[in-house]
XYZ file of C-alpha atoms in Angstrom:
638
model
C -62.946 -99.642 -255.306
C -66.452 -99.014 -253.364
C -67.170 -95.664 -254.740
C -70.794 -93.679 -254.928
C -73.259 -96.189 -256.524
C -74.952 -94.486 -258.675
C -76.902 -97.904 -259.815
C -77.822 -96.153 -263.632
C -74.587 -94.755 -264.169
C -72.687 -98.124 -264.046
C -74.417 -99.950 -266.852
C -74.225 -96.927 -269.097
C -73.347 -98.264 -272.293
C -70.008 -96.390 -273.025
C -67.188 -96.959 -275.323
C -63.747 -95.026 -274.549
C -61.062 -95.965 -277.708
C -61.048 -96.129 -281.182
C -59.917 -99.883 -280.897
C -63.105 -100.321 -278.730
C -65.203 -99.573 -281.612
C -63.085 -102.667 -283.123
C -63.479 -104.986 -280.260
C -65.951 -105.598 -277.744
C -64.294 -107.408 -274.995
C -67.566 -107.514 -273.046
C -71.454 -106.564 -274.200
C -72.971 -107.823 -270.678
C -73.649 -103.857 -270.141
C -75.400 -103.728 -273.922
C -77.522 -107.340 -272.160
C -78.088 -106.156 -269.017
C -79.646 -101.875 -270.385
C -81.865 -104.535 -273.114
C -83.154 -106.205 -269.762
C -83.977 -103.432 -267.757
C -86.150 -102.603 -270.990
C -87.417 -105.165 -271.408
C -87.793 -106.758 -267.550
C -89.096 -103.799 -265.192
C -88.378 -104.730 -261.572
C -84.971 -106.389 -261.972
C -83.262 -102.974 -261.647
C -84.441 -103.369 -258.362
C -83.877 -106.911 -257.638
C -80.122 -106.597 -258.500
C -80.014 -103.307 -256.214
C -81.504 -106.194 -253.205
C -78.754 -108.307 -254.689
C -75.958 -106.148 -253.617
C -77.686 -105.275 -250.092
C -77.923 -108.712 -249.116
C -73.969 -108.919 -250.619
C -72.813 -106.800 -248.480
C -75.051 -108.055 -245.764
C -73.368 -111.322 -246.226
C -69.730 -110.092 -245.919
C -69.923 -108.138 -242.972
C -71.337 -111.047 -241.534
C -69.160 -113.689 -242.956
C -65.146 -113.059 -242.684
C -63.027 -113.815 -245.206
C -62.019 -117.915 -244.014
C -65.307 -119.266 -242.809
C -66.029 -120.460 -246.604
C -66.331 -124.307 -248.787
C -65.213 -124.202 -252.034
C -68.571 -124.577 -253.703
C -68.188 -126.700 -257.025
C -69.959 -125.190 -260.193
C -72.084 -128.121 -262.607
C -70.919 -126.753 -266.079
C -72.465 -127.738 -269.511
C -71.522 -125.550 -272.415
C -73.692 -126.048 -275.220
C -71.945 -125.516 -278.480
C -74.254 -124.169 -281.357
C -72.991 -124.338 -284.887
C -73.357 -123.002 -288.111
C -70.158 -124.665 -290.314
C -67.285 -126.875 -289.229
C -64.823 -124.540 -287.581
C -67.370 -123.209 -284.909
C -67.528 -126.597 -283.703
C -65.253 -126.723 -281.639
C -63.594 -130.002 -280.202
C -64.474 -131.445 -277.267
C -60.535 -131.286 -276.195
C -60.886 -127.107 -276.851
C -63.709 -126.991 -274.398
C -62.090 -129.176 -271.387
C -59.421 -126.985 -271.602
C -61.558 -123.748 -271.280
C -63.076 -125.527 -268.735
C -59.031 -126.346 -267.586
C -58.424 -122.111 -267.362
C -61.880 -121.364 -265.123
C -60.125 -123.658 -263.150
C -56.697 -122.076 -262.820
C -57.797 -118.407 -262.565
C -60.366 -119.149 -259.885
C -58.974 -121.463 -257.624
C -55.171 -118.828 -258.564
C -53.111 -121.638 -259.729
C -53.134 -119.942 -263.953
C -49.803 -119.789 -264.736
C -49.493 -116.460 -264.833
C -49.899 -115.180 -261.166
C -46.219 -114.744 -261.295
C -46.903 -111.659 -263.001
C -49.721 -109.722 -261.056
C -47.849 -106.774 -259.968
C -45.901 -106.540 -256.852
C -48.043 -104.111 -255.249
C -51.609 -106.404 -255.725
C -49.853 -109.797 -253.998
C -51.300 -109.136 -251.162
C -54.869 -108.979 -252.628
C -54.873 -111.368 -254.863
C -57.243 -114.257 -254.085
C -58.006 -118.033 -254.708
C -61.546 -117.817 -255.221
C -62.812 -120.973 -254.074
C -64.886 -122.069 -256.845
C -64.743 -125.348 -259.015
C -66.236 -125.887 -262.264
C -67.403 -129.152 -263.757
C -68.160 -130.494 -267.012
C -71.759 -131.346 -265.550
C -71.874 -135.932 -266.043
C -75.855 -135.951 -265.768
C -78.423 -133.877 -267.700
C -81.532 -132.495 -266.416
C -83.394 -135.581 -266.821
C -80.712 -137.739 -265.034
C -79.201 -139.065 -268.357
C -75.609 -139.660 -267.651
C -74.067 -136.417 -270.676
C -70.431 -135.127 -270.825
C -71.323 -131.278 -270.645
C -71.581 -130.663 -273.804
C -74.434 -130.564 -276.681
C -73.793 -129.178 -280.221
C -76.635 -127.821 -282.213
C -76.930 -127.286 -285.342
C -77.723 -124.010 -287.034
C -78.719 -121.804 -289.612
C -78.174 -118.452 -288.321
C -74.630 -117.282 -289.659
C -73.580 -115.261 -286.612
C -75.509 -114.514 -283.226
C -75.478 -111.298 -280.635
C -75.937 -109.656 -276.896
C -80.147 -110.196 -277.799
C -80.081 -113.456 -276.394
C -81.181 -115.373 -279.248
C -79.155 -117.941 -279.379
C -80.352 -119.285 -276.357
C -83.696 -120.091 -277.641
C -83.805 -123.642 -280.014
C -86.727 -121.814 -281.709
C -84.489 -119.043 -283.003
C -81.651 -121.140 -283.990
C -79.418 -121.542 -280.370
C -80.025 -123.716 -277.991
C -82.567 -123.875 -274.710
C -81.346 -123.551 -271.759
C -80.442 -126.317 -268.279
C -81.924 -124.844 -265.712
C -79.839 -122.856 -264.167
C -80.538 -123.911 -260.482
C -78.559 -125.988 -261.191
C -75.890 -125.416 -264.031
C -73.760 -123.168 -264.943
C -74.685 -122.910 -268.940
C -72.487 -121.149 -271.201
C -72.906 -121.062 -274.913
C -70.664 -120.955 -277.647
C -71.234 -119.180 -281.140
C -69.943 -116.593 -284.154
C -70.291 -113.476 -282.313
C -69.948 -111.965 -285.167
C -66.338 -109.609 -286.206
C -66.704 -107.463 -282.862
C -68.158 -109.168 -279.824
C -66.187 -111.672 -276.914
C -68.690 -112.437 -274.589
C -71.659 -111.227 -273.172
C -72.953 -112.751 -269.573
C -76.395 -111.782 -267.232
C -75.947 -110.992 -263.456
C -77.584 -112.460 -261.260
C -81.732 -112.561 -260.289
C -82.590 -111.993 -263.970
C -84.862 -113.752 -266.485
C -84.175 -118.017 -265.744
C -84.670 -118.614 -269.698
C -81.431 -116.564 -270.736
C -79.353 -116.719 -267.699
C -75.953 -118.295 -268.096
C -72.375 -116.904 -270.349
C -72.542 -116.527 -273.993
C -69.394 -116.770 -275.468
C -67.354 -116.561 -278.855
C -66.273 -119.818 -280.742
C -63.123 -117.872 -281.855
C -62.247 -117.039 -278.363
C -63.409 -120.100 -276.242
C -60.152 -122.621 -274.077
C -56.692 -121.645 -275.162
C -56.183 -124.759 -278.038
C -58.075 -124.699 -281.639
C -59.764 -121.320 -283.426
C -58.962 -119.497 -279.851
C -56.977 -117.051 -281.341
C -54.404 -113.541 -280.548
C -54.850 -111.265 -278.785
C -57.393 -113.247 -276.895
C -56.636 -117.166 -276.498
C -55.561 -118.345 -273.352
C -59.152 -117.959 -272.180
C -59.824 -115.526 -270.160
C -63.218 -114.036 -272.402
C -64.688 -116.701 -270.117
C -63.730 -115.888 -267.589
C -64.352 -111.886 -267.124
C -67.914 -113.099 -268.094
C -68.380 -116.122 -265.437
C -67.298 -113.145 -263.289
C -70.283 -111.170 -264.287
C -72.521 -114.539 -263.723
C -70.805 -114.361 -260.888
C -71.731 -111.269 -259.787
C -68.690 -108.696 -260.931
C -68.738 -105.123 -262.076
C -65.709 -104.452 -264.158
C -63.574 -103.368 -262.068
C -63.545 -98.721 -264.026
C -67.323 -98.741 -262.685
C -68.351 -98.683 -266.399
C -69.399 -94.201 -265.587
C -66.471 -93.805 -268.726
C -63.811 -91.148 -268.649
C -64.902 -90.562 -264.911
C -64.222 -91.323 -261.616
C -67.762 -91.585 -259.673
C -68.833 -94.927 -261.569
C -68.035 -98.268 -258.721
C -67.548 -102.796 -259.219
C -69.139 -102.725 -255.578
C -65.310 -103.729 -253.973
C -63.297 -102.046 -251.793
C -59.855 -103.129 -252.872
C -60.058 -102.106 -256.556
C -58.205 -99.277 -257.018
C -60.383 -96.287 -258.293
C -60.451 -96.039 -262.370
C -61.061 -94.348 -264.768
C -61.632 -96.395 -267.553
C -61.351 -99.727 -269.554
C -57.459 -101.251 -270.226
C -56.686 -102.245 -273.323
C -53.441 -104.373 -274.935
C -50.934 -104.524 -272.007
C -49.526 -102.149 -271.152
C -47.418 -103.853 -267.788
C -44.969 -102.987 -266.628
C -46.340 -99.524 -267.173
C -47.807 -97.940 -263.569
C -51.258 -96.105 -265.278
C -52.303 -93.420 -262.287
C -56.341 -91.945 -263.062
C -58.803 -91.564 -260.160
C -55.321 -90.721 -257.613
C -55.175 -93.520 -257.279
C -51.293 -93.537 -257.361
C -48.783 -94.474 -255.990
C -49.917 -98.295 -256.696
C -52.567 -96.835 -260.398
C -54.986 -98.596 -262.263
C -55.342 -102.636 -261.087
C -55.365 -103.208 -264.962
C -54.366 -107.187 -264.363
C -57.171 -108.363 -262.887
C -60.212 -109.963 -265.059
C -63.098 -107.682 -264.652
C -60.388 -104.944 -267.013
C -60.450 -105.110 -270.993
C -56.792 -106.004 -271.191
C -55.517 -108.537 -273.465
C -55.756 -112.320 -272.450
C -52.049 -112.693 -271.353
C -52.146 -109.155 -269.393
C -54.909 -110.454 -266.932
C -54.166 -112.695 -263.881
C -56.258 -112.623 -260.449
C -59.266 -111.432 -258.747
C -59.085 -109.837 -255.377
C -60.499 -110.689 -251.982
C -62.761 -108.485 -252.409
C -63.610 -109.591 -255.324
C -63.469 -112.861 -254.069
C -66.322 -111.824 -251.118
C -68.504 -110.386 -253.874
C -68.885 -113.881 -255.634
C -68.550 -115.778 -252.842
C -72.425 -114.287 -250.859
C -73.813 -115.738 -253.748
C -73.776 -119.463 -252.454
C -74.657 -118.108 -248.691
C -77.433 -119.168 -246.764
C -80.741 -117.084 -249.400
C -78.300 -116.087 -252.030
C -78.820 -115.522 -254.883
C -76.878 -118.732 -256.757
C -77.356 -120.752 -253.396
C -78.986 -123.304 -255.301
C -76.320 -124.695 -257.052
C -74.145 -125.800 -254.807
C -76.554 -128.710 -253.586
C -76.688 -129.766 -257.732
C -76.285 -133.072 -259.234
C -75.246 -132.204 -261.866
C -71.471 -133.691 -262.175
C -72.764 -136.370 -260.627
C -73.160 -140.072 -262.037
C -76.050 -141.315 -262.837
C -75.997 -143.938 -259.706
C -74.069 -141.640 -258.241
C -70.644 -143.223 -256.781
C -67.845 -142.684 -254.147
C -65.165 -140.705 -254.463
C -62.272 -142.215 -255.362
C -58.198 -141.843 -255.135
C -56.865 -141.997 -258.864
C -55.083 -144.422 -260.037
C -52.169 -145.667 -262.644
C -50.440 -142.617 -262.413
C -47.265 -142.364 -264.623
C -45.485 -139.214 -266.330
C -44.651 -139.163 -270.145
C -43.690 -136.751 -272.807
C -40.583 -135.389 -270.822
C -38.155 -132.950 -271.879
C -35.513 -130.821 -269.588
C -37.944 -128.265 -268.450
C -41.991 -130.642 -269.285
C -43.784 -133.234 -268.311
C -47.503 -134.214 -269.518
C -48.498 -135.960 -266.044
C -51.388 -138.856 -266.673
C -53.491 -141.012 -264.823
C -56.686 -143.053 -264.650
C -60.661 -141.352 -264.422
C -62.145 -141.913 -260.979
C -65.156 -142.847 -260.969
C -67.490 -139.514 -259.779
C -64.645 -136.541 -260.953
C -65.495 -133.124 -261.700
C -61.826 -132.020 -261.689
C -58.385 -133.241 -260.176
C -55.963 -131.363 -258.042
C -52.338 -132.221 -258.940
C -49.688 -131.598 -256.875
C -45.287 -131.690 -257.768
C -42.651 -131.351 -256.913
C -38.823 -131.994 -256.788
C -38.292 -135.165 -254.284
C -35.477 -132.446 -252.427
C -37.966 -129.940 -252.174
C -40.721 -130.188 -249.703
C -42.707 -127.184 -250.824
C -45.452 -128.372 -253.394
C -46.953 -126.612 -256.215
C -50.185 -127.504 -257.438
C -52.910 -127.291 -260.338
C -55.996 -128.464 -261.554
C -57.312 -130.390 -263.974
C -60.727 -131.376 -266.003
C -59.771 -134.649 -267.772
C -57.389 -137.305 -266.809
C -54.195 -135.772 -267.922
C -51.776 -132.067 -266.719
C -48.688 -130.861 -268.750
C -46.621 -128.703 -266.677
C -43.885 -126.548 -267.280
C -40.849 -124.746 -265.876
C -39.353 -127.839 -264.205
C -35.450 -128.296 -263.726
C -33.171 -130.303 -266.169
C -31.868 -134.180 -264.843
C -33.809 -133.392 -261.519
C -35.911 -136.412 -260.032
C -39.355 -135.175 -259.530
C -42.946 -136.733 -257.834
C -46.770 -135.654 -258.031
C -49.769 -136.232 -256.337
C -53.469 -136.641 -258.306
C -57.029 -136.541 -255.817
C -60.354 -136.248 -256.838
C -62.700 -133.213 -256.808
C -66.468 -134.941 -256.417
C -68.961 -133.117 -256.288
C -69.769 -132.999 -252.941
C -66.398 -134.753 -251.591
C -63.280 -135.019 -252.662
C -61.305 -137.788 -251.909
C -57.402 -138.174 -250.290
C -54.195 -137.916 -252.713
C -52.789 -140.684 -254.384
C -49.136 -142.059 -253.005
C -46.356 -140.437 -255.245
C -45.201 -141.402 -258.230
C -41.268 -139.918 -259.769
C -40.200 -139.003 -263.353
C -36.433 -137.977 -263.867
C -36.396 -134.562 -265.901
C -34.269 -134.864 -269.278
C -30.409 -133.942 -269.351
C -29.605 -130.973 -271.103
C -29.755 -131.134 -274.606
C -25.769 -131.505 -275.854
C -24.979 -128.928 -278.087
C -21.879 -127.488 -278.019
C -21.188 -124.329 -279.287
C -17.679 -124.143 -279.135
C -15.750 -126.490 -281.708
C -12.905 -126.368 -282.848
C -11.539 -125.876 -279.641
C -8.122 -128.324 -279.670
C -5.612 -125.693 -278.717
C -4.638 -122.924 -276.772
C -4.538 -120.654 -279.277
C -7.589 -122.097 -281.131
C -9.476 -121.573 -277.284
C -13.108 -119.842 -277.474
C -14.237 -117.168 -275.003
C -16.917 -118.344 -272.707
C -19.313 -115.799 -270.157
C -18.483 -116.305 -266.536
C -20.665 -117.120 -263.876
C -23.027 -118.654 -266.144
C -22.754 -122.810 -266.805
C -21.652 -124.060 -270.246
C -22.361 -126.442 -271.379
C -19.999 -128.595 -273.990
C -19.227 -132.351 -275.840
C -15.785 -134.586 -276.006
C -16.643 -136.613 -278.995
C -13.562 -138.334 -279.378
C -11.059 -140.525 -276.465
C -8.596 -137.107 -278.220
C -10.398 -134.380 -278.136
C -9.237 -131.873 -275.961
C -11.663 -128.729 -274.932
C -9.572 -124.721 -274.346
C -11.420 -122.148 -273.413
C -11.017 -118.995 -272.481
C -12.193 -116.017 -269.984
C -10.892 -113.052 -269.122
C -10.589 -110.953 -265.186
C -10.821 -107.883 -266.509
C -12.175 -105.702 -263.696
C -8.384 -107.097 -260.951
C -10.492 -109.212 -259.216
C -8.222 -112.075 -257.730
C -10.488 -114.673 -257.015
C -11.576 -117.443 -259.226
C -13.080 -121.143 -259.067
C -13.327 -122.683 -261.795
C -15.978 -126.060 -261.089
C -16.494 -129.389 -263.728
C -19.871 -130.953 -263.102
C -21.881 -133.265 -264.824
C -19.647 -135.251 -266.183
C -20.912 -138.450 -268.027
C -16.758 -139.640 -268.265
C -13.391 -139.321 -266.397
C -12.296 -136.246 -267.691
C -9.143 -133.780 -265.592
C -9.280 -130.312 -265.773
C -5.989 -127.558 -266.037
C -5.752 -124.086 -265.631
C -3.289 -121.885 -267.630
C -3.270 -118.144 -266.759
C -2.244 -115.159 -268.918
C 0.916 -116.327 -269.851
C -0.252 -119.503 -270.962
C 1.267 -121.216 -267.981
C 0.138 -123.998 -267.179
C -0.976 -123.391 -263.511
C -3.390 -125.985 -261.815
C -4.925 -129.165 -262.419
C -7.779 -131.366 -261.150
C -7.576 -134.971 -261.782
C -10.162 -136.801 -258.989
C -10.855 -140.239 -260.060
C -14.099 -140.944 -261.939
C -16.903 -139.015 -262.421
C -16.946 -136.575 -259.699
C -16.615 -132.968 -259.799
C -13.713 -131.193 -261.125
C -12.336 -128.097 -259.084
C -9.889 -125.576 -259.319
C -9.756 -122.350 -256.843
C -6.744 -119.564 -257.576
C -6.824 -117.299 -255.053
C -4.286 -115.393 -256.310
C -5.633 -114.514 -260.038
C -4.417 -111.127 -262.034
C -6.052 -108.853 -264.825
C -5.925 -111.430 -267.837
C -7.343 -114.088 -270.325
C -7.072 -117.336 -268.866
C -7.710 -120.329 -270.224
C -8.848 -123.687 -269.096
C -8.542 -126.881 -270.480
C -10.972 -129.552 -270.191
C -10.083 -134.098 -271.084
C -10.483 -137.429 -270.732
C -8.441 -139.188 -268.249
C -6.937 -141.916 -271.439
C -8.831 -142.230 -274.688
C -11.080 -144.425 -273.711
C -13.146 -142.329 -270.850
C -15.475 -140.198 -273.179
C -18.917 -140.160 -274.038
C -20.257 -138.560 -277.403
C -23.252 -137.566 -276.298
C -23.690 -136.262 -273.652
C -21.634 -132.656 -271.997
C -20.036 -131.731 -269.134
C -20.921 -128.533 -267.379
C -18.297 -126.010 -266.408
C -18.707 -123.096 -264.606
C -16.088 -120.065 -263.656
C -17.049 -118.032 -260.774
C -14.462 -114.854 -260.085
C -14.292 -112.487 -257.358
C -13.147 -110.447 -254.683
C -13.741 -113.030 -251.848
C -11.163 -115.579 -251.291
C -13.106 -119.013 -252.646
C -12.291 -122.024 -251.034
C -10.040 -124.082 -252.007
C -10.662 -127.519 -251.501
C -8.150 -130.496 -251.933
C -9.225 -131.611 -255.344
C -7.965 -128.342 -256.809
C -3.775 -129.758 -256.555
C -1.019 -127.775 -258.151
C 0.778 -129.702 -261.173
C 4.363 -127.628 -260.783
C 7.669 -129.530 -261.921
C 8.420 -127.046 -258.004
C 6.116 -125.073 -255.343
C 7.378 -122.179 -254.199
C 6.377 -122.901 -250.402
C 7.025 -119.104 -248.569
C 8.504 -115.462 -248.858
C 9.948 -113.583 -246.333
C 10.062 -111.491 -244.800
C 6.307 -110.099 -246.543
C 5.304 -107.146 -245.727
C 8.906 -106.678 -247.193
C 10.772 -103.311 -248.437
C 12.197 -105.311 -252.151
C 14.285 -107.234 -250.422
C 13.153 -110.355 -249.711
C 13.704 -114.341 -249.650
C 12.203 -116.768 -251.781
C 11.829 -120.368 -251.016
C 11.269 -123.029 -253.251
C 11.010 -126.892 -253.836
C 12.053 -128.461 -257.376
C 11.499 -131.722 -257.686
C 14.712 -132.112 -260.489
C 17.522 -130.198 -261.159
C 16.619 -127.294 -263.968
C 16.709 -123.914 -264.831
C 13.483 -121.461 -263.644
C 12.465 -118.252 -264.337
C 11.479 -115.219 -261.018
C 9.159 -112.876 -261.830
C 7.506 -110.822 -259.909
C 4.240 -108.106 -261.248
C 1.552 -106.013 -259.735
C -2.340 -107.037 -259.877
C -2.315 -105.012 -262.830
C -0.188 -107.733 -264.708
C 2.630 -105.555 -265.551
C 6.541 -107.033 -264.976
C 7.956 -105.033 -262.115
C 11.348 -107.818 -262.002
C 12.097 -111.095 -263.995
C 15.417 -112.788 -263.625
C 16.442 -116.318 -264.650
C 18.141 -118.551 -261.689
C 18.925 -122.452 -261.243
C 17.305 -124.464 -259.206
C 18.726 -127.930 -257.383
C 16.507 -130.589 -256.395
C 15.054 -129.687 -252.968
C 14.761 -126.032 -251.316
C 16.079 -123.630 -253.040
C 16.347 -119.893 -251.864
C 16.662 -117.430 -253.897
C 17.681 -113.696 -252.287
C 15.402 -111.194 -254.501
C 16.225 -107.032 -254.732
C 13.555 -104.860 -256.703
C 14.685 -102.078 -256.675
C 12.448 -98.274 -257.384
C 9.166 -100.563 -255.739
C 5.982 -98.483 -254.378
C 4.561 -100.211 -252.070
C 1.748 -102.330 -252.334
C 0.380 -105.676 -253.541
C 2.325 -107.418 -256.023
C 2.378 -111.542 -257.328
C 5.321 -113.606 -257.162
C 6.058 -116.116 -260.022
C 8.606 -119.029 -260.352
C 8.279 -120.360 -263.879
C 9.280 -124.647 -264.268
C 9.307 -124.679 -267.940
C 5.498 -124.373 -268.953
C 4.717 -124.240 -264.996
C 4.522 -122.000 -262.534
C 4.274 -121.094 -258.661
C 2.753 -118.793 -257.670
C 2.536 -116.274 -254.057
C 1.282 -112.624 -252.890
C 3.647 -110.331 -250.852
C 3.333 -107.346 -250.238
C 6.308 -104.493 -249.736
C 5.816 -101.396 -246.957
C 8.421 -98.646 -246.972
């Protein structure tokens, strides 16, 4: 939030909570205050950079900027083998920076809705250096053994003579030092315009990347995101003025905020400095929340960072650096050798071959049936993706990002996610009496493990919703589906051939417990390893009756008239044989209001039914023939 800017207040050292006395999320303020003492002209230099920034933003509206690629060298300075973090851990940090500064982070969807309108892709990429300042090939990582057991924010780690590692040319590289910063300091950075031999970012080895030594609650690499934000001219979001409301982060679209935030208050709205109703933007990378709570830069912050790379900007020289170009140059080639490994129901690892001149890679993937690509990035030649759907065909493409250009996207490579793990939690359930209860409205997975297996699954219609639909899908063999009413009578069956879905629609349901039976068409058509899926839906609106849902009856009721009636009516019933039948009427709560035994002959039968003392309302009439029944609604109007 842009407020009255008191430069001395912005850089004041504050300690606003007991927690901050234990963990110093960021030592940039302390380091800057020391630079002011050691370099009297630095304060004025920062003021000039801010004036340039404001003018640049005014003259260059959002949408006219290009992506900036920043070569990075990571100096690992270690005293123990644990501190000598792996190349993979360094690469994980570079990937996190790329995701966070391009808003490709997996937790971008956790940004509070009130701030989504200002959430920004900062259009800044980071790449590990491919050549050093002398033009030699490098992997962008230096390693220095030191006798120093720890460092602080005094910049000693930036000098070989003081047990650290000398800087690479700051006009061509972002220098990141990884070391032991003691028991409380997570990291610190130098703002633009400071001394050339200390320019860069320092991160504790315990809070670098998201693997290896990464330690909760700062295990997702956001310490580097925060400190690189400082290196790119971003202040703390609360303006470093203690608990007051007069400091400034010099950004117009971030809310005025009283102080830093620790832990993760989500989803609480915390209001300070009259910034209601939206409250503090503590999900911003420039606050002090836990790594899992940070997920956004604002558009105003993006504009401030991008100003550094405009003509005359403090860091414009880095845009012409060849630090990410291998010695000898080369073209920006399209990645080849695409494949997917480690495929599960919801995850996969996408792989490709290294491309000449690659700084990083852009990846996009989607379900083949979808029209929307999902973008992400990687600093390596693989990318683990999550949130996929089971048994789904996906495709992905990869693009090489070079120092000064990008390749085309590769052609698509397809992969299919695994089927859901088949864990049958309902056995034994081989009879109506042993039926296991299932939830309505969710997919239920079951297994037919032998040819004689039959699964009985019960579900309740509890609030007199008259319409239900059962769908049996993902069939690994030819299975059939039956439906039994609350009295135990089979009222419907679906017997589609092959592995097509079985569907039963019952729009005359009553309150009570129903039972679904799943069974193989015969003893040879079953699959002992793959699950079927059963889904039951119940509602007040009728489901569309489908042809696959056919009555399995000794006969069928064909008509009731008059309908509505006063309780005296004719019920027509077609029987396939001579047999005794039971005539039953009940209300929509399942209470019997009429019951009588009669005899049906083969063919069409007409039963005269007189129901005395029946009230106006809607009822159900049933003709039961042995263990099967036919039903039809009727109404009474008096």
